[in-house]
Amino acid sequence: MNAFWSFITERYPDILKALQEHLVLSFSAVILGTIIAVPIGILLVYNRVGWINSAVFFIANLFQTVPSLALLAILIPLLGIGMKPAILALLLYSLMPILRNTYDGFRSVDKGVLSSAQGMGYSTAQTILKIQLPLSLPYIMSGIRITTVYIISWATLASLIGAGGLGQLIVSGLGVNKPEMIFIGGIGAILLALIADGLLGLLEGWLGRRYHQTRESAV
Amino acid sequence: MKLIKLKWMLMPICAILLAGLTSACGIQSQVTIGTQTYTESKIIAEMYKALIEDRTNLNVGIIPDLASSSLVINAMKRNDVQMATLYTGEIFNNHFPISGSKDRQQVLKEAQEGFRKYYQFSWLDPLGFENTYAFTVRKDLADSKGYTKITDVKKDMDAMKLGVDTTWLERSTDGYPAFSKAYGIKFGQVFPMEISLVYSAVANKQVDIVLAYSTDSRLKAYNLKTLQDDKQFFPPYDASPVLRSDLLKKHPEIQEAIAPLIGHLDADTMIALNYQVDIEKKSEREVAVAYLKEQGLLKS
C-alpha cells in the first residue's frame, strides 16, 4: 500500500499524462465512430436493397472480431505508430454497436406514428429529426455507452504500438515487476469507464427531457 | 417450437466449449516451460523440451508469450511454470537487493545467489551468449551521419524519435533515466511499444533509432546498424536456464538432459536460429530440433 501511494505522489505527472492520452484515444475513437455510424445506420433503414444492409453489417461485424493486437500490427506499415493508427483501430471497433443500435432504434418506431407524420406533411428529413431520432434516442445512446466502455478498456492495448495511455503503465509495470503500476493503470481504466458511462447517462437524460419539453410545447 | 430450435442451435456451441475444456486438461506434463514474447526464448524452450523428452521419461509442456520476464518469474514462483530462460541483467528489475556492479561474472554470481536465496530457483550456468540492449539505426542514416557509437547521436538527439520496448523506460539501473544521466542524451520523442514491432518501425522510418535486442535476426534482415555502447552503460545479459529448485531435487535428470546446451550456444548461432524463425518463417520446434540433430545431441 505504501509503494502504491509513493508511486502516485512521485509519478503523478506521468500518471496524468497517461490518463490524458487514454482520454484522447478513447474519445476521439467514440466521437468519430458516432459521426460515421449513426448516419450509416439511418441510411440503412431507408435503404431498400437487402444485400447492401447485410454487407455493411457483415463488414462492421468483421471489424469487431479481428483481434485488436493483430489489427494494430497490420496497421504499422500503412499508418505507422502512435496515436493515429491506434485511434483508427479503436474507431473500427466502435462502429458495430452504434450502427446496430441506431438501425434497431429507427426500426422500432411505430408505423402508425410514421404514417401520421406523413399525413401531417412532414418531409423525410423532418420525420428523421423530429420523430425517429428522438424516439430512438435511448437505443442510440445505449449503443454509444456500450461502445465507450469497451473502447476505454481496449485502448489499453494502444500502448503496444507507442500510443501511450494507461496501458503503458500496465505493460511497463508487468515488465519491471511493480504491481502498483499495473494497479494504477487498471484501476484508472475502470474509473474512466465508469465515469464516462455515468456522464453519458446524464447526457441521455438531458436529451430525453429536452425532447419531452418540445413534445409538450407542441401539444 | 422456438425452444426446440434454440436447443439445436446451442448443442454445437456447447460441444465446442466442452471440447476446448477437455483438451486443455489433456496430457499432464510434469514440467512446464514458460517463455517470453520473443522468438529466441521459444526456440530455447523447444530445445529444453526435445532434450528432456529425449533423455528422460518426463512430459514437457510449453506456455509461450508471457508478457515479461517478471511475469515468467512470478509464474515460476506460483509453480504454474517450473522452467524458463532468463538473462543475468534481470537482477536489475527490483527482485532483491543488488550491489549494482556491472561486471559479467559478478552479475552472474548475484543472479545465481539471489534467485536461490529469495526465490528458491536454480540458476544454471550460462548457455554461452548475451542478448543485450543495442541502440540501432538504419544503415543509410548511420552512413550519411557517420554514426558508429551511441555518443555520436547526441548532436541530433532533439530531432530524433526513439522506439523502445514497453519496459525500458521504467527500469531503474539500466533504463532510460540512468541512460540519460550516463550519456547526457534525451531524445525528442519516445515511443514505447511491443519489442517485435520496433524493427519494422525503424525500417519503415516511423522512428529514427530503436533500442533493439542484440540477438534479433531482424537487425540483419532490415539492414540496421548497431551503435557501440561506448560508455559501457548496459549491464551483461547472459542467457541461462532457470528452474525451480524443488523440481531439480525431484528430477535431477533434467539438469543432465540439458547439460549439453550449457556454454554451447554462441551469439552468432542464436542469431542464425532466430533468423530461420523470424525471417524464413519456420516453426520454433522445427528449428530447435534440426539444430540439436545437427549437433548430434538427440539420441532418438
mmCIF file with all atom_site columns, N, CA and C in Angstrom, chain A residues 98-158:
data_model
loop_
_atom_site.group_PDB
_atom_site.id
_atom_site.type_symbol
_atom_site.label_atom_id
_atom_site.label_alt_id
_atom_site.label_comp_id
_atom_site.label_asym_id
_atom_site.label_entity_id
_atom_site.label_seq_id
_atom_site.pdbx_PDB_ins_code
_atom_site.Cartn_x
_atom_site.Cartn_y
_atom_site.Cartn_z
_atom_site.occupancy
_atom_site.B_iso_or_equiv
_atom_site.pdbx_formal_charge
_atom_site.auth_seq_id
_atom_site.auth_comp_id
_atom_site.auth_asym_id
_atom_site.auth_atom_id
_atom_site.pdbx_PDB_model_num
ATOM 1   N N  . ILE A 1 98  ? -22.833 0.929  -32.317 1.00 0.00 ? 98  ILE A N  1
ATOM 2   C CA . ILE A 1 98  ? -23.579 2.164  -32.598 1.00 0.00 ? 98  ILE A CA 1
ATOM 3   C C  . ILE A 1 98  ? -24.463 1.972  -33.827 1.00 0.00 ? 98  ILE A C  1
ATOM 4   N N  . LEU A 1 99  ? -23.909 1.345  -34.844 1.00 0.00 ? 99  LEU A N  1
ATOM 5   C CA . LEU A 1 99  ? -24.641 1.094  -36.086 1.00 0.00 ? 99  LEU A CA 1
ATOM 6   C C  . LEU A 1 99  ? -25.876 0.235  -35.817 1.00 0.00 ? 99  LEU A C  1
ATOM 7   N N  . ARG A 1 100 ? -25.660 -0.850 -35.127 1.00 0.00 ? 100 ARG A N  1
ATOM 8   C CA . ARG A 1 100 ? -26.725 -1.811 -34.828 1.00 0.00 ? 100 ARG A CA 1
ATOM 9   C C  . ARG A 1 100 ? -27.858 -1.143 -34.041 1.00 0.00 ? 100 ARG A C  1
ATOM 10  N N  . ASN A 1 101 ? -27.474 -0.379 -33.014 1.00 0.00 ? 101 ASN A N  1
ATOM 11  C CA . ASN A 1 101 ? -28.498 0.232  -32.158 1.00 0.00 ? 101 ASN A CA 1
ATOM 12  C C  . ASN A 1 101 ? -29.247 1.345  -32.860 1.00 0.00 ? 101 ASN A C  1
ATOM 13  N N  . THR A 1 102 ? -28.542 2.118  -33.705 1.00 0.00 ? 102 THR A N  1
ATOM 14  C CA . THR A 1 102 ? -29.223 3.162  -34.461 1.00 0.00 ? 102 THR A CA 1
ATOM 15  C C  . THR A 1 102 ? -30.270 2.523  -35.371 1.00 0.00 ? 102 THR A C  1
ATOM 16  N N  . TYR A 1 103 ? -29.847 1.478  -36.068 1.00 0.00 ? 103 TYR A N  1
ATOM 17  C CA . TYR A 1 103 ? -30.720 0.772  -37.008 1.00 0.00 ? 103 TYR A CA 1
ATOM 18  C C  . TYR A 1 103 ? -31.944 0.211  -36.273 1.00 0.00 ? 103 TYR A C  1
ATOM 19  N N  . ASP A 1 104 ? -31.697 -0.493 -35.173 1.00 0.00 ? 104 ASP A N  1
ATOM 20  C CA . ASP A 1 104 ? -32.810 -1.093 -34.419 1.00 0.00 ? 104 ASP A CA 1
ATOM 21  C C  . ASP A 1 104 ? -33.719 -0.028 -33.832 1.00 0.00 ? 104 ASP A C  1
ATOM 22  N N  . GLY A 1 105 ? -33.118 1.071  -33.356 1.00 0.00 ? 105 GLY A N  1
ATOM 23  C CA . GLY A 1 105 ? -33.908 2.147  -32.769 1.00 0.00 ? 105 GLY A CA 1
ATOM 24  C C  . GLY A 1 105 ? -34.868 2.732  -33.791 1.00 0.00 ? 105 GLY A C  1
ATOM 25  N N  . PHE A 1 106 ? -34.362 3.003  -34.990 1.00 0.00 ? 106 PHE A N  1
ATOM 26  C CA . PHE A 1 106 ? -35.228 3.565  -36.036 1.00 0.00 ? 106 PHE A CA 1
ATOM 27  C C  . PHE A 1 106 ? -36.304 2.571  -36.437 1.00 0.00 ? 106 PHE A C  1
ATOM 28  N N  . ARG A 1 107 ? -35.922 1.288  -36.491 1.00 0.00 ? 107 ARG A N  1
ATOM 29  C CA . ARG A 1 107 ? -36.894 0.264  -36.905 1.00 0.00 ? 107 ARG A CA 1
ATOM 30  C C  . ARG A 1 107 ? -37.990 0.089  -35.848 1.00 0.00 ? 107 ARG A C  1
ATOM 31  N N  . SER A 1 108 ? -37.664 0.465  -34.594 1.00 0.00 ? 108 SER A N  1
ATOM 32  C CA . SER A 1 108 ? -38.631 0.237  -33.518 1.00 0.00 ? 108 SER A CA 1
ATOM 33  C C  . SER A 1 108 ? -39.714 1.315  -33.460 1.00 0.00 ? 108 SER A C  1
ATOM 34  N N  . VAL A 1 109 ? -39.526 2.390  -34.226 1.00 0.00 ? 109 VAL A N  1
ATOM 35  C CA . VAL A 1 109 ? -40.528 3.465  -34.190 1.00 0.00 ? 109 VAL A CA 1
ATOM 36  C C  . VAL A 1 109 ? -41.834 2.955  -34.817 1.00 0.00 ? 109 VAL A C  1
ATOM 37  N N  . ASP A 1 110 ? -42.931 3.212  -34.113 1.00 0.00 ? 110 ASP A N  1
ATOM 38  C CA . ASP A 1 110 ? -44.244 2.711  -34.504 1.00 0.00 ? 110 ASP A CA 1
ATOM 39  C C  . ASP A 1 110 ? -44.636 3.179  -35.906 1.00 0.00 ? 110 ASP A C  1
ATOM 40  N N  . LYS A 1 111 ? -45.104 2.253  -36.719 1.00 0.00 ? 111 LYS A N  1
ATOM 41  C CA . LYS A 1 111 ? -45.500 2.586  -38.092 1.00 0.00 ? 111 LYS A CA 1
ATOM 42  C C  . LYS A 1 111 ? -46.615 3.638  -38.114 1.00 0.00 ? 111 LYS A C  1
ATOM 43  N N  . GLY A 1 112 ? -47.531 3.533  -37.140 1.00 0.00 ? 112 GLY A N  1
ATOM 44  C CA . GLY A 1 112 ? -48.642 4.494  -37.071 1.00 0.00 ? 112 GLY A CA 1
ATOM 45  C C  . GLY A 1 112 ? -48.128 5.918  -36.929 1.00 0.00 ? 112 GLY A C  1
ATOM 46  N N  . VAL A 1 113 ? -47.112 6.086  -36.102 1.00 0.00 ? 113 VAL A N  1
ATOM 47  C CA . VAL A 1 113 ? -46.536 7.412  -35.885 1.00 0.00 ? 113 VAL A CA 1
ATOM 48  C C  . VAL A 1 113 ? -45.968 7.945  -37.197 1.00 0.00 ? 113 VAL A C  1
ATOM 49  N N  . LEU A 1 114 ? -45.301 7.074  -37.926 1.00 0.00 ? 114 LEU A N  1
ATOM 50  C CA . LEU A 1 114 ? -44.698 7.489  -39.197 1.00 0.00 ? 114 LEU A CA 1
ATOM 51  C C  . LEU A 1 114 ? -45.777 7.883  -40.211 1.00 0.00 ? 114 LEU A C  1
ATOM 52  N N  . SER A 1 115 ? -46.872 7.095  -40.241 1.00 0.00 ? 115 SER A N  1
ATOM 53  C CA . SER A 1 115 ? -47.956 7.427  -41.168 1.00 0.00 ? 115 SER A CA 1
ATOM 54  C C  . SER A 1 115 ? -48.569 8.774  -40.823 1.00 0.00 ? 115 SER A C  1
ATOM 55  N N  . SER A 1 116 ? -48.781 9.027  -39.527 1.00 0.00 ? 116 SER A N  1
ATOM 56  C CA . SER A 1 116 ? -49.361 10.330 -39.153 1.00 0.00 ? 116 SER A CA 1
ATOM 57  C C  . SER A 1 116 ? -48.425 11.470 -39.541 1.00 0.00 ? 116 SER A C  1
ATOM 58  N N  . ALA A 1 117 ? -47.113 11.231 -39.401 1.00 0.00 ? 117 ALA A N  1
ATOM 59  C CA . ALA A 1 117 ? -46.161 12.269 -39.778 1.00 0.00 ? 117 ALA A CA 1
ATOM 60  C C  . ALA A 1 117 ? -46.290 12.574 -41.256 1.00 0.00 ? 117 ALA A C  1
ATOM 61  N N  . GLN A 1 118 ? -46.413 11.507 -42.027 1.00 0.00 ? 118 GLN A N  1
ATOM 62  C CA . GLN A 1 118 ? -46.590 11.687 -43.464 1.00 0.00 ? 118 GLN A CA 1
ATOM 63  C C  . GLN A 1 118 ? -47.862 12.481 -43.742 1.00 0.00 ? 118 GLN A C  1
ATOM 64  N N  . GLY A 1 119 ? -48.947 12.098 -43.024 1.00 0.00 ? 119 GLY A N  1
ATOM 65  C CA . GLY A 1 119 ? -50.239 12.765 -43.197 1.00 0.00 ? 119 GLY A CA 1
ATOM 66  C C  . GLY A 1 119 ? -50.159 14.245 -42.848 1.00 0.00 ? 119 GLY A C  1
ATOM 67  N N  . MET A 1 120 ? -49.314 14.584 -41.861 1.00 0.00 ? 120 MET A N  1
ATOM 68  C CA . MET A 1 120 ? -49.182 15.987 -41.457 1.00 0.00 ? 120 MET A CA 1
ATOM 69  C C  . MET A 1 120 ? -48.255 16.750 -42.395 1.00 0.00 ? 120 MET A C  1
ATOM 70  N N  . GLY A 1 121 ? -47.779 16.062 -43.428 1.00 0.00 ? 121 GLY A N  1
ATOM 71  C CA . GLY A 1 121 ? -46.957 16.750 -44.434 1.00 0.00 ? 121 GLY A CA 1
ATOM 72  C C  . GLY A 1 121 ? -45.509 16.911 -44.031 1.00 0.00 ? 121 GLY A C  1
ATOM 73  N N  . TYR A 1 122 ? -45.014 16.047 -43.126 1.00 0.00 ? 122 TYR A N  1
ATOM 74  C CA . TYR A 1 122 ? -43.591 16.094 -42.771 1.00 0.00 ? 122 TYR A CA 1
ATOM 75  C C  . TYR A 1 122 ? -42.754 15.593 -43.949 1.00 0.00 ? 122 TYR A C  1
ATOM 76  N N  . SER A 1 123 ? -41.631 16.261 -44.185 1.00 0.00 ? 123 SER A N  1
ATOM 77  C CA . SER A 1 123 ? -40.701 15.736 -45.181 1.00 0.00 ? 123 SER A CA 1
ATOM 78  C C  . SER A 1 123 ? -39.908 14.607 -44.512 1.00 0.00 ? 123 SER A C  1
ATOM 79  N N  . THR A 1 124 ? -39.153 13.853 -45.321 1.00 0.00 ? 124 THR A N  1
ATOM 80  C CA . THR A 1 124 ? -38.355 12.760 -44.752 1.00 0.00 ? 124 THR A CA 1
ATOM 81  C C  . THR A 1 124 ? -37.374 13.304 -43.711 1.00 0.00 ? 124 THR A C  1
ATOM 82  N N  . ALA A 1 125 ? -36.709 14.413 -44.054 1.00 0.00 ? 125 ALA A N  1
ATOM 83  C CA . ALA A 1 125 ? -35.740 14.990 -43.130 1.00 0.00 ? 125 ALA A CA 1
ATOM 84  C C  . ALA A 1 125 ? -36.409 15.367 -41.813 1.00 0.00 ? 125 ALA A C  1
ATOM 85  N N  . GLN A 1 126 ? -37.591 15.965 -41.892 1.00 0.00 ? 126 GLN A N  1
ATOM 86  C CA . GLN A 1 126 ? -38.309 16.352 -40.670 1.00 0.00 ? 126 GLN A CA 1
ATOM 87  C C  . GLN A 1 126 ? -38.689 15.113 -39.858 1.00 0.00 ? 126 GLN A C  1
ATOM 88  N N  . THR A 1 127 ? -39.144 14.087 -40.567 1.00 0.00 ? 127 THR A N  1
ATOM 89  C CA . THR A 1 127 ? -39.519 12.855 -39.868 1.00 0.00 ? 127 THR A CA 1
ATOM 90  C C  . THR A 1 127 ? -38.326 12.304 -39.095 1.00 0.00 ? 127 THR A C  1
ATOM 91  N N  . ILE A 1 128 ? -37.167 12.295 -39.768 1.00 0.00 ? 128 ILE A N  1
ATOM 92  C CA . ILE A 1 128 ? -35.969 11.758 -39.103 1.00 0.00 ? 128 ILE A CA 1
ATOM 93  C C  . ILE A 1 128 ? -35.627 12.601 -37.871 1.00 0.00 ? 128 ILE A C  1
ATOM 94  N N  . LEU A 1 129 ? -35.531 13.910 -38.071 1.00 0.00 ? 129 LEU A N  1
ATOM 95  C CA . LEU A 1 129 ? -35.053 14.781 -36.996 1.00 0.00 ? 129 LEU A CA 1
ATOM 96  C C  . LEU A 1 129 ? -36.061 14.932 -35.868 1.00 0.00 ? 129 LEU A C  1
ATOM 97  N N  . LYS A 1 130 ? -37.353 15.067 -36.210 1.00 0.00 ? 130 LYS A N  1
ATOM 98  C CA . LYS A 1 130 ? -38.342 15.400 -35.177 1.00 0.00 ? 130 LYS A CA 1
ATOM 99  C C  . LYS A 1 130 ? -38.989 14.174 -34.559 1.00 0.00 ? 130 LYS A C  1
ATOM 100 N N  . ILE A 1 131 ? -38.996 13.056 -35.274 1.00 0.00 ? 131 ILE A N  1
ATOM 101 C CA . ILE A 1 131 ? -39.721 11.900 -34.749 1.00 0.00 ? 131 ILE A CA 1
ATOM 102 C C  . ILE A 1 131 ? -38.804 10.702 -34.498 1.00 0.00 ? 131 ILE A C  1
ATOM 103 N N  . GLN A 1 132 ? -38.143 10.239 -35.556 1.00 0.00 ? 132 GLN A N  1
ATOM 104 C CA . GLN A 1 132 ? -37.397 8.988  -35.400 1.00 0.00 ? 132 GLN A CA 1
ATOM 105 C C  . GLN A 1 132 ? -36.196 9.138  -34.468 1.00 0.00 ? 132 GLN A C  1
ATOM 106 N N  . LEU A 1 133 ? -35.443 10.239 -34.671 1.00 0.00 ? 133 LEU A N  1
ATOM 107 C CA . LEU A 1 133 ? -34.243 10.420 -33.854 1.00 0.00 ? 133 LEU A CA 1
ATOM 108 C C  . LEU A 1 133 ? -34.581 10.525 -32.361 1.00 0.00 ? 133 LEU A C  1
ATOM 109 N N  . PRO A 1 134 ? -35.534 11.406 -31.980 1.00 0.00 ? 134 PRO A N  1
ATOM 110 C CA . PRO A 1 134 ? -35.874 11.480 -30.548 1.00 0.00 ? 134 PRO A CA 1
ATOM 111 C C  . PRO A 1 134 ? -36.398 10.157 -29.990 1.00 0.00 ? 134 PRO A C  1
ATOM 112 N N  . LEU A 1 135 ? -37.227 9.464  -30.777 1.00 0.00 ? 135 LEU A N  1
ATOM 113 C CA . LEU A 1 135 ? -37.810 8.223  -30.259 1.00 0.00 ? 135 LEU A CA 1
ATOM 114 C C  . LEU A 1 135 ? -36.769 7.107  -30.138 1.00 0.00 ? 135 LEU A C  1
ATOM 115 N N  . SER A 1 136 ? -35.791 7.129  -31.022 1.00 0.00 ? 136 SER A N  1
ATOM 116 C CA . SER A 1 136 ? -34.798 6.044  -30.943 1.00 0.00 ? 136 SER A CA 1
ATOM 117 C C  . SER A 1 136 ? -33.582 6.462  -30.119 1.00 0.00 ? 136 SER A C  1
ATOM 118 N N  . LEU A 1 137 ? -33.645 7.654  -29.523 1.00 0.00 ? 137 LEU A N  1
ATOM 119 C CA . LEU A 1 137 ? -32.513 8.155  -28.740 1.00 0.00 ? 137 LEU A CA 1
ATOM 120 C C  . LEU A 1 137 ? -32.011 7.163  -27.669 1.00 0.00 ? 137 LEU A C  1
ATOM 121 N N  . PRO A 1 138 ? -32.921 6.554  -26.894 1.00 0.00 ? 138 PRO A N  1
ATOM 122 C CA . PRO A 1 138 ? -32.434 5.612  -25.877 1.00 0.00 ? 138 PRO A CA 1
ATOM 123 C C  . PRO A 1 138 ? -31.594 4.483  -26.496 1.00 0.00 ? 138 PRO A C  1
ATOM 124 N N  . TYR A 1 139 ? -32.025 3.994  -27.652 1.00 0.00 ? 139 TYR A N  1
ATOM 125 C CA . TYR A 1 139 ? -31.280 2.933  -28.333 1.00 0.00 ? 139 TYR A CA 1
ATOM 126 C C  . TYR A 1 139 ? -29.882 3.426  -28.716 1.00 0.00 ? 139 TYR A C  1
ATOM 127 N N  . ILE A 1 140 ? -29.851 4.576  -29.408 1.00 0.00 ? 140 ILE A N  1
ATOM 128 C CA . ILE A 1 140 ? -28.579 5.091  -29.908 1.00 0.00 ? 140 ILE A CA 1
ATOM 129 C C  . ILE A 1 140 ? -27.631 5.367  -28.745 1.00 0.00 ? 140 ILE A C  1
ATOM 130 N N  . MET A 1 141 ? -28.169 6.006  -27.704 1.00 0.00 ? 141 MET A N  1
ATOM 131 C CA . MET A 1 141 ? -27.320 6.324  -26.552 1.00 0.00 ? 141 MET A CA 1
ATOM 132 C C  . MET A 1 141 ? -26.779 5.060  -25.900 1.00 0.00 ? 141 MET A C  1
ATOM 133 N N  . SER A 1 142 ? -27.608 4.019  -25.828 1.00 0.00 ? 142 SER A N  1
ATOM 134 C CA . SER A 1 142 ? -27.100 2.812  -25.181 1.00 0.00 ? 142 SER A CA 1
ATOM 135 C C  . SER A 1 142 ? -25.994 2.203  -26.042 1.00 0.00 ? 142 SER A C  1
ATOM 136 N N  . GLY A 1 143 ? -26.113 2.310  -27.362 1.00 0.00 ? 143 GLY A N  1
ATOM 137 C CA . GLY A 1 143 ? -25.040 1.857  -28.247 1.00 0.00 ? 143 GLY A CA 1
ATOM 138 C C  . GLY A 1 143 ? -23.753 2.616  -27.971 1.00 0.00 ? 143 GLY A C  1
ATOM 139 N N  . ILE A 1 144 ? -23.882 3.939  -27.845 1.00 0.00 ? 144 ILE A N  1
ATOM 140 C CA . ILE A 1 144 ? -22.697 4.767  -27.601 1.00 0.00 ? 144 ILE A CA 1
ATOM 141 C C  . ILE A 1 144 ? -22.091 4.449  -26.234 1.00 0.00 ? 144 ILE A C  1
ATOM 142 N N  . ARG A 1 145 ? -22.965 4.211  -25.258 1.00 0.00 ? 145 ARG A N  1
ATOM 143 C CA . ARG A 1 145 ? -22.453 3.914  -23.912 1.00 0.00 ? 145 ARG A CA 1
ATOM 144 C C  . ARG A 1 145 ? -21.703 2.594  -23.883 1.00 0.00 ? 145 ARG A C  1
ATOM 145 N N  . ILE A 1 146 ? -22.284 1.574  -24.514 1.00 0.00 ? 146 ILE A N  1
ATOM 146 C CA . ILE A 1 146 ? -21.610 0.268  -24.551 1.00 0.00 ? 146 ILE A CA 1
ATOM 147 C C  . ILE A 1 146 ? -20.248 0.419  -25.225 1.00 0.00 ? 146 ILE A C  1
ATOM 148 N N  . THR A 1 147 ? -20.251 1.104  -26.376 1.00 0.00 ? 147 THR A N  1
ATOM 149 C CA . THR A 1 147 ? -19.013 1.275  -27.125 1.00 0.00 ? 147 THR A CA 1
ATOM 150 C C  . THR A 1 147 ? -17.959 1.995  -26.303 1.00 0.00 ? 147 THR A C  1
ATOM 151 N N  . THR A 1 148 ? -18.372 3.060  -25.613 1.00 0.00 ? 148 THR A N  1
ATOM 152 C CA . THR A 1 148 ? -17.405 3.842  -24.840 1.00 0.00 ? 148 THR A CA 1
ATOM 153 C C  . THR A 1 148 ? -16.706 2.975  -23.797 1.00 0.00 ? 148 THR A C  1
ATOM 154 N N  . VAL A 1 149 ? -17.491 2.178  -23.083 1.00 0.00 ? 149 VAL A N  1
ATOM 155 C CA . VAL A 1 149 ? -16.903 1.335  -22.042 1.00 0.00 ? 149 VAL A CA 1
ATOM 156 C C  . VAL A 1 149 ? -15.924 0.328  -22.654 1.00 0.00 ? 149 VAL A C  1
ATOM 157 N N  . TYR A 1 150 ? -16.330 -0.297 -23.764 1.00 0.00 ? 150 TYR A N  1
ATOM 158 C CA . TYR A 1 150 ? -15.454 -1.223 -24.475 1.00 0.00 ? 150 TYR A CA 1
ATOM 159 C C  . TYR A 1 150 ? -14.160 -0.556 -24.904 1.00 0.00 ? 150 TYR A C  1
ATOM 160 N N  . ILE A 1 151 ? -14.326 0.592  -25.570 1.00 0.00 ? 151 ILE A N  1
ATOM 161 C CA . ILE A 1 151 ? -13.176 1.265  -26.165 1.00 0.00 ? 151 ILE A CA 1
ATOM 162 C C  . ILE A 1 151 ? -12.184 1.688  -25.083 1.00 0.00 ? 151 ILE A C  1
ATOM 163 N N  . ILE A 1 152 ? -12.692 2.140  -23.947 1.00 0.00 ? 152 ILE A N  1
ATOM 164 C CA . ILE A 1 152 ? -11.777 2.547  -22.875 1.00 0.00 ? 152 ILE A CA 1
ATOM 165 C C  . ILE A 1 152 ? -10.935 1.360  -22.420 1.00 0.00 ? 152 ILE A C  1
ATOM 166 N N  . SER A 1 153 ? -11.554 0.179  -22.352 1.00 0.00 ? 153 SER A N  1
ATOM 167 C CA . SER A 1 153 ? -10.754 -0.964 -21.935 1.00 0.00 ? 153 SER A CA 1
ATOM 168 C C  . SER A 1 153 ? -9.830  -1.431 -23.059 1.00 0.00 ? 153 SER A C  1
ATOM 169 N N  . TRP A 1 154 ? -10.300 -1.360 -24.309 1.00 0.00 ? 154 TRP A N  1
ATOM 170 C CA . TRP A 1 154 ? -9.443  -1.775 -25.426 1.00 0.00 ? 154 TRP A CA 1
ATOM 171 C C  . TRP A 1 154 ? -8.281  -0.813 -25.648 1.00 0.00 ? 154 TRP A C  1
ATOM 172 N N  . ALA A 1 155 ? -8.483  0.437  -25.301 1.00 0.00 ? 155 ALA A N  1
ATOM 173 C CA . ALA A 1 155 ? -7.436  1.435  -25.540 1.00 0.00 ? 155 ALA A CA 1
ATOM 174 C C  . ALA A 1 155 ? -6.168  1.101  -24.761 1.00 0.00 ? 155 ALA A C  1
ATOM 175 N N  . THR A 1 156 ? -6.269  0.227  -23.760 1.00 0.00 ? 156 THR A N  1
ATOM 176 C CA . THR A 1 156 ? -5.055  -0.156 -23.030 1.00 0.00 ? 156 THR A CA 1
ATOM 177 C C  . THR A 1 156 ? -4.067  -0.875 -23.950 1.00 0.00 ? 156 THR A C  1
ATOM 178 N N  . LEU A 1 157 ? -4.592  -1.473 -25.044 1.00 0.00 ? 157 LEU A N  1
ATOM 179 C CA . LEU A 1 157 ? -3.701  -2.164 -25.978 1.00 0.00 ? 157 LEU A CA 1
ATOM 180 C C  . LEU A 1 157 ? -2.914  -1.201 -26.846 1.00 0.00 ? 157 LEU A C  1
ATOM 181 N N  . ALA A 1 158 ? -3.343  0.055  -26.889 1.00 0.00 ? 158 ALA A N  1
ATOM 182 C CA . ALA A 1 158 ? -2.683  1.029  -27.758 1.00 0.00 ? 158 ALA A CA 1
ATOM 183 C C  . ALA A 1 158 ? -1.227  1.218  -27.374 1.00 0.00 ? 158 ALA A C  1
#
